[in-house]
PDB file of C-alpha atoms in Angstrom:
ATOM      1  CA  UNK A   1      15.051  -2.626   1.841  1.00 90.00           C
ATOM      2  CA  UNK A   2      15.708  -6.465   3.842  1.00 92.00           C
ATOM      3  CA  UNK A   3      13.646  -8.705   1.977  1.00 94.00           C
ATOM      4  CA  UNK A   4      12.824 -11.917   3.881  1.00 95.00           C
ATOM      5  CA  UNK A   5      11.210 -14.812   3.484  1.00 94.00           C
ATOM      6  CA  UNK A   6      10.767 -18.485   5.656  1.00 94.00           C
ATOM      7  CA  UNK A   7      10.855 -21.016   2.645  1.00 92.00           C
ATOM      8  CA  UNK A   8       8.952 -23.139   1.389  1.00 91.00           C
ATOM      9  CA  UNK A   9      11.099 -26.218   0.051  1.00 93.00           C
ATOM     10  CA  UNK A  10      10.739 -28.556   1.994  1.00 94.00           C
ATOM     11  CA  UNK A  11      13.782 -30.593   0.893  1.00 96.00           C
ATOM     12  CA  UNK A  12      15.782 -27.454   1.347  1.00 94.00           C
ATOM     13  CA  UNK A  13      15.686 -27.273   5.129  1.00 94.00           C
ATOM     14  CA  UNK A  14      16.082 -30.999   5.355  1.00 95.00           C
ATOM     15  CA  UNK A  15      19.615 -30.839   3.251  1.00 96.00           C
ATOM     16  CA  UNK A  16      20.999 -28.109   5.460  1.00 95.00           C
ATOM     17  CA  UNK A  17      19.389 -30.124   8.661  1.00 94.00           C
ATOM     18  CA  UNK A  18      17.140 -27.105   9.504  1.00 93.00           C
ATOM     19  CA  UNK A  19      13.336 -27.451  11.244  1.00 93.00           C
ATOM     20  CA  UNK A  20      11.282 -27.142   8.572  1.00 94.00           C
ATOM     21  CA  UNK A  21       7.772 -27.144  10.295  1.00 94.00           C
ATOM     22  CA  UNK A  22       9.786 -24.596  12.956  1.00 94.00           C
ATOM     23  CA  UNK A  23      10.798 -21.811  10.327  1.00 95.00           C
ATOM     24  CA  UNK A  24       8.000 -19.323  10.996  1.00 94.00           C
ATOM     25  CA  UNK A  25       8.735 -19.118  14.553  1.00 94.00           C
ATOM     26  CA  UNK A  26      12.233 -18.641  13.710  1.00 95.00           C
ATOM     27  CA  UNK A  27      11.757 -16.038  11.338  1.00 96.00           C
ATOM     28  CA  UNK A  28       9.079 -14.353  13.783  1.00 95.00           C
ATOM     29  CA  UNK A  29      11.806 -13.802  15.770  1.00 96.00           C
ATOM     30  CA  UNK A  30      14.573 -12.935  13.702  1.00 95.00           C
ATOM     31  CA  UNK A  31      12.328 -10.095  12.738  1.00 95.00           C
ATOM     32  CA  UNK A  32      12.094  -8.795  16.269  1.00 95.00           C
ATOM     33  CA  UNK A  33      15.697  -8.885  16.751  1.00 94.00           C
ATOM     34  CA  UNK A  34      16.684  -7.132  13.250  1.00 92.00           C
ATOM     35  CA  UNK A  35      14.089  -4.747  14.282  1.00 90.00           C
ATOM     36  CA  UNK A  36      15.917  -4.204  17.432  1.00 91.00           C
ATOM     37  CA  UNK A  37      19.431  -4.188  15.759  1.00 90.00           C
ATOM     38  CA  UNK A  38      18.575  -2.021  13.480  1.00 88.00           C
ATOM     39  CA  UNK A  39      16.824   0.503  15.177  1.00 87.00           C
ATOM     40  CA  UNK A  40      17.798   3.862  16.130  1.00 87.00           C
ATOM     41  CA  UNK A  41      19.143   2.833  19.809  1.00 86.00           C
ATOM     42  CA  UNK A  42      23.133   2.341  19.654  1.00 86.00           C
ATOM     43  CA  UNK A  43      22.709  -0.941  22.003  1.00 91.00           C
ATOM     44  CA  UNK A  44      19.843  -2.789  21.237  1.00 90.00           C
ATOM     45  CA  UNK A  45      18.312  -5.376  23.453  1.00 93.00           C
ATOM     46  CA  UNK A  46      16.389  -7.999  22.361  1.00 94.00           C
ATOM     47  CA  UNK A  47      15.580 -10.981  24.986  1.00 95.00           C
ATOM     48  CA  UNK A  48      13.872 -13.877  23.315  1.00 93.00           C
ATOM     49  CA  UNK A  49      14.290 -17.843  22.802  1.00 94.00           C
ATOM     50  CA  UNK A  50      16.473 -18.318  20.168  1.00 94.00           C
ATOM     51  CA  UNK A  51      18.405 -14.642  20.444  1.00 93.00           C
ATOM     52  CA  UNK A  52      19.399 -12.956  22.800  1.00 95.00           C
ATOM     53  CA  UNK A  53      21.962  -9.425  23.514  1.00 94.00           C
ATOM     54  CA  UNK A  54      21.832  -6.607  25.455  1.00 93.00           C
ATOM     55  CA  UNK A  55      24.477  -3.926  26.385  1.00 89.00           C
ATOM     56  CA  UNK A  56      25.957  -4.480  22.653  1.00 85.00           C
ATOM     57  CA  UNK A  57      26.933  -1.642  20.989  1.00 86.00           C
ATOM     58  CA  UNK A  58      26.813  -1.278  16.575  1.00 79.00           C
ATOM     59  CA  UNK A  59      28.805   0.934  14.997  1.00 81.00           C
ATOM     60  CA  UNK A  60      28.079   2.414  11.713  1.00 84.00           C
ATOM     61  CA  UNK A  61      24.150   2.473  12.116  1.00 83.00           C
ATOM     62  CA  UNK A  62      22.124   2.316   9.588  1.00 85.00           C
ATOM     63  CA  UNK A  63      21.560   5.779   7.709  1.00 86.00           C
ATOM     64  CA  UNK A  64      17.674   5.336   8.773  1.00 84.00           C
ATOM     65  CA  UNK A  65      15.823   4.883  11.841  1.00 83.00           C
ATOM     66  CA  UNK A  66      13.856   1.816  10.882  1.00 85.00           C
ATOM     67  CA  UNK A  67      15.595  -0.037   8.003  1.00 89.00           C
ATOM     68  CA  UNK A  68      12.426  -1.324   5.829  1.00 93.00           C
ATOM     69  CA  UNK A  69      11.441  -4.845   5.917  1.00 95.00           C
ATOM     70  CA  UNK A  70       9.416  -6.541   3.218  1.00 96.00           C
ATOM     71  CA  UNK A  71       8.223 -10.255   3.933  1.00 97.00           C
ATOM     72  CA  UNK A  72       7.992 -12.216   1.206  1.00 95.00           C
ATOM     73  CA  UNK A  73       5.054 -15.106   0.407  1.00 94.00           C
ATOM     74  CA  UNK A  74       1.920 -15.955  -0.255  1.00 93.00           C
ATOM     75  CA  UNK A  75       0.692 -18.525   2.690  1.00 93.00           C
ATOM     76  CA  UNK A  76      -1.669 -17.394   5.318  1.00 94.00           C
ATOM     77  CA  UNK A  77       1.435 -17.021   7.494  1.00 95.00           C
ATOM     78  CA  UNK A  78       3.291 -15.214   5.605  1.00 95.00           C
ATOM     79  CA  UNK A  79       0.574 -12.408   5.252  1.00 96.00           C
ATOM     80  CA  UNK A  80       0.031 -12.288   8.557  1.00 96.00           C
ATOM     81  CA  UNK A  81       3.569 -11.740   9.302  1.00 96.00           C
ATOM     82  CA  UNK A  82       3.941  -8.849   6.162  1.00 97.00           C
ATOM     83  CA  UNK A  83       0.809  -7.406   7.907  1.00 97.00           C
ATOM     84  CA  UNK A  84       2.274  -7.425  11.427  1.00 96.00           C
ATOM     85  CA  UNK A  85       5.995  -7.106  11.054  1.00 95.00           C
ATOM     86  CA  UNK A  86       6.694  -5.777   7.511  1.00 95.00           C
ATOM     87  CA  UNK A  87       6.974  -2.779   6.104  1.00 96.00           C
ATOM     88  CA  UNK A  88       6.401  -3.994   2.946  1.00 97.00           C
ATOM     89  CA  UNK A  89       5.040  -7.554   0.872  1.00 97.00           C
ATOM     90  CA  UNK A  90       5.751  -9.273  -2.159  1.00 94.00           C
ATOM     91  CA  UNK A  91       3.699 -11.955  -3.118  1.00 94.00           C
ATOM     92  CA  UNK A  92       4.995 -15.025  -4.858  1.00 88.00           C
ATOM     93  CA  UNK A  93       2.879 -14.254  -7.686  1.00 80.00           C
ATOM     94  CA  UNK A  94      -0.878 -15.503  -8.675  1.00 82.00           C
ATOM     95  CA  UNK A  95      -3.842 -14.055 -10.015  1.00 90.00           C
ATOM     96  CA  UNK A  96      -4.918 -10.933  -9.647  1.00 93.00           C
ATOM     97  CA  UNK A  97      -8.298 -11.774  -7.508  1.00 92.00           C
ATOM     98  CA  UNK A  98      -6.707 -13.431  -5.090  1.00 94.00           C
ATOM     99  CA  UNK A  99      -3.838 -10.636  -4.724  1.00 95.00           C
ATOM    100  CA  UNK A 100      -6.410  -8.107  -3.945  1.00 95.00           C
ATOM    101  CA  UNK A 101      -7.963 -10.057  -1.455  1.00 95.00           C
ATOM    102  CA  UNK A 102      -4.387 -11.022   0.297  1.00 96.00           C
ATOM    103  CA  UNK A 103      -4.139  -6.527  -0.192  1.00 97.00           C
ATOM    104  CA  UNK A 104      -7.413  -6.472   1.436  1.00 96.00           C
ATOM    105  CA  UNK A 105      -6.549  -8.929   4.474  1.00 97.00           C
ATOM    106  CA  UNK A 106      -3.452  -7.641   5.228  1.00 97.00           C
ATOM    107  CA  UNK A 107      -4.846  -4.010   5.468  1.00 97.00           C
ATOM    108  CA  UNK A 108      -7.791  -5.678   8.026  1.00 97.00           C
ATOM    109  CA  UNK A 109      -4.665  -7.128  10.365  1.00 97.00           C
ATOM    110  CA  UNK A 110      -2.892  -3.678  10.296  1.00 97.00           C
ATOM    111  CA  UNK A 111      -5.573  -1.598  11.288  1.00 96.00           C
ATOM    112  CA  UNK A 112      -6.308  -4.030  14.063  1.00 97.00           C
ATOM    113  CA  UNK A 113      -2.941  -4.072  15.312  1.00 96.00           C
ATOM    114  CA  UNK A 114      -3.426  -0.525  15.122  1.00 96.00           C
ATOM    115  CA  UNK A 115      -0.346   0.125  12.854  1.00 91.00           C
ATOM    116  CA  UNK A 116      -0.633   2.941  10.509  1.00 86.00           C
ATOM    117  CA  UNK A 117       3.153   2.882   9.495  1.00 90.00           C
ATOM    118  CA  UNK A 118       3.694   3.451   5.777  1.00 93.00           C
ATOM    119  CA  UNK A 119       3.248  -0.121   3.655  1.00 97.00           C
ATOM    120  CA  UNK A 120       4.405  -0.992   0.842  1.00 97.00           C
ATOM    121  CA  UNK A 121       2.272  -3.852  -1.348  1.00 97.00           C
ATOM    122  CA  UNK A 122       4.577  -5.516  -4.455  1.00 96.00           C
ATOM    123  CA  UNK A 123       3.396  -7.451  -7.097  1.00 95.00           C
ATOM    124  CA  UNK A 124       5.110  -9.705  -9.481  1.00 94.00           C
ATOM    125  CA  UNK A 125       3.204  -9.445 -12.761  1.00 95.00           C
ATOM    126  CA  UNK A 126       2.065 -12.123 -15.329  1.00 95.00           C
ATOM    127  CA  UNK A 127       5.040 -12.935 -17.276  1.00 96.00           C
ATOM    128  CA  UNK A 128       4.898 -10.359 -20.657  1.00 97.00           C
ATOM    129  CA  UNK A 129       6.021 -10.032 -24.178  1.00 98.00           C
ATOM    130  CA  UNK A 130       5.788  -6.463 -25.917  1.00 98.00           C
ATOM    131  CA  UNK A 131       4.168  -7.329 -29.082  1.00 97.00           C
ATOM    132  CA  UNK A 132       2.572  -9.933 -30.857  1.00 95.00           C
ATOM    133  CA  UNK A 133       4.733 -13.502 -30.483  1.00 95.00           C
ATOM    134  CA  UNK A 134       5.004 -15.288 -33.119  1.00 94.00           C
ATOM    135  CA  UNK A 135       5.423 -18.771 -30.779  1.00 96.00           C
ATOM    136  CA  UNK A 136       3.510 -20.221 -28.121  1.00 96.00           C
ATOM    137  CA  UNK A 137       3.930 -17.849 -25.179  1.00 95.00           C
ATOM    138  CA  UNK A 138       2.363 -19.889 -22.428  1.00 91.00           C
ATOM    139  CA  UNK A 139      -0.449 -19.111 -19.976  1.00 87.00           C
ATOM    140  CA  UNK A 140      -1.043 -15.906 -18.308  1.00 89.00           C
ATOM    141  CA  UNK A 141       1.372 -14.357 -20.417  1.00 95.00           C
ATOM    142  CA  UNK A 142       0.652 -10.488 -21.221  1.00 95.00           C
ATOM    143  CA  UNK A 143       1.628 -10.070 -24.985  1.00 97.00           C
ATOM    144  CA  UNK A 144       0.100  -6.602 -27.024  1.00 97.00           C
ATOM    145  CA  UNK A 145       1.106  -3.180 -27.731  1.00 98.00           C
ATOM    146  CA  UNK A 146       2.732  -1.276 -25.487  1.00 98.00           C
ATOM    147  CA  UNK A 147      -0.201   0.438 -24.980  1.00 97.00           C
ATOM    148  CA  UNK A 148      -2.223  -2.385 -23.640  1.00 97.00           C
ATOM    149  CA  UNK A 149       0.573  -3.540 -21.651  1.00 97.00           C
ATOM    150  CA  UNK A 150       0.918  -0.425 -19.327  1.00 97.00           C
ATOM    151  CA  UNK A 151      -3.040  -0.332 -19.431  1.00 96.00           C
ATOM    152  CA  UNK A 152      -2.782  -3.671 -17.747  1.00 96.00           C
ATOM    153  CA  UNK A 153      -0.203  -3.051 -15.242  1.00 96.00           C
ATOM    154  CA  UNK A 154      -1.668   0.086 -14.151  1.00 95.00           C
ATOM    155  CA  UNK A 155      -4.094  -1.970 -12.811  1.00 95.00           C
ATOM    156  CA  UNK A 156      -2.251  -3.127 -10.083  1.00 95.00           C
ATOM    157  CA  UNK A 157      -1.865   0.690  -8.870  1.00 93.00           C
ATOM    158  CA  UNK A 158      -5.673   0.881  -8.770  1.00 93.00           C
ATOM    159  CA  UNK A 159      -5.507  -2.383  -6.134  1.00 93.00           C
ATOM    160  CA  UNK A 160      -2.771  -0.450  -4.113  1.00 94.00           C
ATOM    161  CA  UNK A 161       0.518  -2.176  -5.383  1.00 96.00           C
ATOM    162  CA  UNK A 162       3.379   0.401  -5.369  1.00 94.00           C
ATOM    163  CA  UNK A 163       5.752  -1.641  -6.725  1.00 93.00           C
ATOM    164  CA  UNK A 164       5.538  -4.400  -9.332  1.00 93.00           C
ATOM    165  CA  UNK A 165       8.152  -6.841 -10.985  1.00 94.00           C
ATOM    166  CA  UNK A 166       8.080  -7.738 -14.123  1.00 96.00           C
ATOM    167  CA  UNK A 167       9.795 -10.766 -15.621  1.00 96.00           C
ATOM    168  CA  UNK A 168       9.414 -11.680 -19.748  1.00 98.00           C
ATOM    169  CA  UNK A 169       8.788 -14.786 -22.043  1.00 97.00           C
ATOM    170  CA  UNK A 170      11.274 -15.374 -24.485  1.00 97.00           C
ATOM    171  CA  UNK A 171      13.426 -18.329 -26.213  1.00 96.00           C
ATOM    172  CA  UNK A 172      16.668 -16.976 -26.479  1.00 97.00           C
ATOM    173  CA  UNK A 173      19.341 -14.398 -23.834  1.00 98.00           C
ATOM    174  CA  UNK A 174      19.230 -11.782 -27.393  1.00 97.00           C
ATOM    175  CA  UNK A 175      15.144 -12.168 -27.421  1.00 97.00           C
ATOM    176  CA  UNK A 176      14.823 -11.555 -23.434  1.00 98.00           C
ATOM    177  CA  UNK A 177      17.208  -8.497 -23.783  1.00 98.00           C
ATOM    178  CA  UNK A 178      15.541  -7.134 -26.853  1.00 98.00           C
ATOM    179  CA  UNK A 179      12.219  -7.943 -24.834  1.00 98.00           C
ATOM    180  CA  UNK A 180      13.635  -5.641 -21.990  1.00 98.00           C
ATOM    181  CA  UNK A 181      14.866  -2.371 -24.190  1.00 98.00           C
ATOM    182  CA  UNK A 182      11.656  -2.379 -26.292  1.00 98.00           C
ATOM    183  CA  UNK A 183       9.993  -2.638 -22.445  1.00 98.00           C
ATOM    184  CA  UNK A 184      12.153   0.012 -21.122  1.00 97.00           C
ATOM    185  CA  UNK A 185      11.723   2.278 -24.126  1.00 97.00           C
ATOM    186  CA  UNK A 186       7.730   2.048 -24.935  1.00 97.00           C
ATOM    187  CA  UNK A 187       5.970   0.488 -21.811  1.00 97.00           C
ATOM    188  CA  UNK A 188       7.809   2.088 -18.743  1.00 96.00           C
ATOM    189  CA  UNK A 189       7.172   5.852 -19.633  1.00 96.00           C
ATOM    190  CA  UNK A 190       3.712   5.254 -20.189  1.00 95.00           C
ATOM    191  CA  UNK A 191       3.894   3.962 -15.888  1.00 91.00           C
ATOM    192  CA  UNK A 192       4.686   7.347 -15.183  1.00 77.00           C
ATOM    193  CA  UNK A 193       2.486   8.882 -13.234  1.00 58.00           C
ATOM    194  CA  UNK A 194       1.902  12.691 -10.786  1.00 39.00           C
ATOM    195  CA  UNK A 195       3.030  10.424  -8.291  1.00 43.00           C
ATOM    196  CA  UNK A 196       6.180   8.909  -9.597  1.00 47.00           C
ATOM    197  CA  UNK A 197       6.433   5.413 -12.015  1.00 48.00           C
ATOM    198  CA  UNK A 198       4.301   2.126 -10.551  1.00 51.00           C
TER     199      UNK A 198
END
């Protein structure tokens, strides 16, 4: 999977001397010539404004036909372009509401485009803690049994997500790794599902 993304920092373009208020057009097109050199044809051609080649040939090619794409972001933009030239999305995060209607909008834009491809819709989940915390955890922080953990992230299943991220609150590198095992060990099996985990 090529995860991609056009930025958002400001300041970050302007220290490397890029076009900030250019970057989606950029990336618009850099999509249509990765899509190009990394299709199935040994020499691509792609003829736009800011890349161009033809009569090139690429040796190994990739093991697939179409090497998946996920476009990463939250703006209007950038869910137009998941919709459009993705294969896949991950959100920068939010609540859940407004995920499902970004799910919801960028299904709209593929079935008028007409694309019925395979898509892929990530998630990156409210930070968690497996257990009760015995600190301030912060807001939109997940914190309970296992149980009501997994409860919770099947949820995003039911809104279409096929893949989620989870990230966890803790103070300390031996906290955040016990956070993970106890994660890995009580929460994750109960993802499973007929179809494979979340």
């Amino acid at each position: 999977v090529l995860g991609v993304g056009a930025g958002h920092v400001r300041e970050e373009f302007e220290a490397v001397g890029a076009d900030f208020e250019g970057r989606g057009a950029v990336l618009d097109e850099t999509l249509d010539a990765l899509r190009a050199a990394l299709g199935p044809e040994e020499y691509p051609e792609h003829l736009g404004e800011r890349f161009a080649f033809k009569d090139l040939g690429q040796r190994p090619r990739p093991a697939r036909d179409r090497v998946p794409v996920w476009v990463g972001g939250s703006s209007p933009a950038a869910v137009r372009r998941a919709a459009l030239k993705g294969d896949g999305w991950l959100p920068q995060g939010g609540p859940r509401d407004v995920l499902a209607r970004r799910i919801g909008r960028i299904r709209r834009l593929r079935e008028e485009a007409g694309t019925a491809a395979p898509f892929v819709f990530g998630a990156i989940a409210e930070p968690l803690y497996v257990g009760t915390p015995g600190w301030e955890v912060g807001r939109r922080t997940l914190s309970g049994a296992p149980e009501e953990l997994a409860a919770s992230l099947r949820e995003y299943g039911a809104m279409g997500v096929g893949q989620v991220q989870v990230r966890f609150r803790s103070r300390s590198r031996t906290e955040l790794i016990d956070q993970m095992a106890v994660f890995g060990s009580e929460v994750a099996p109960l993802l499973q599902s007929s179809c494979g985990p979340l």
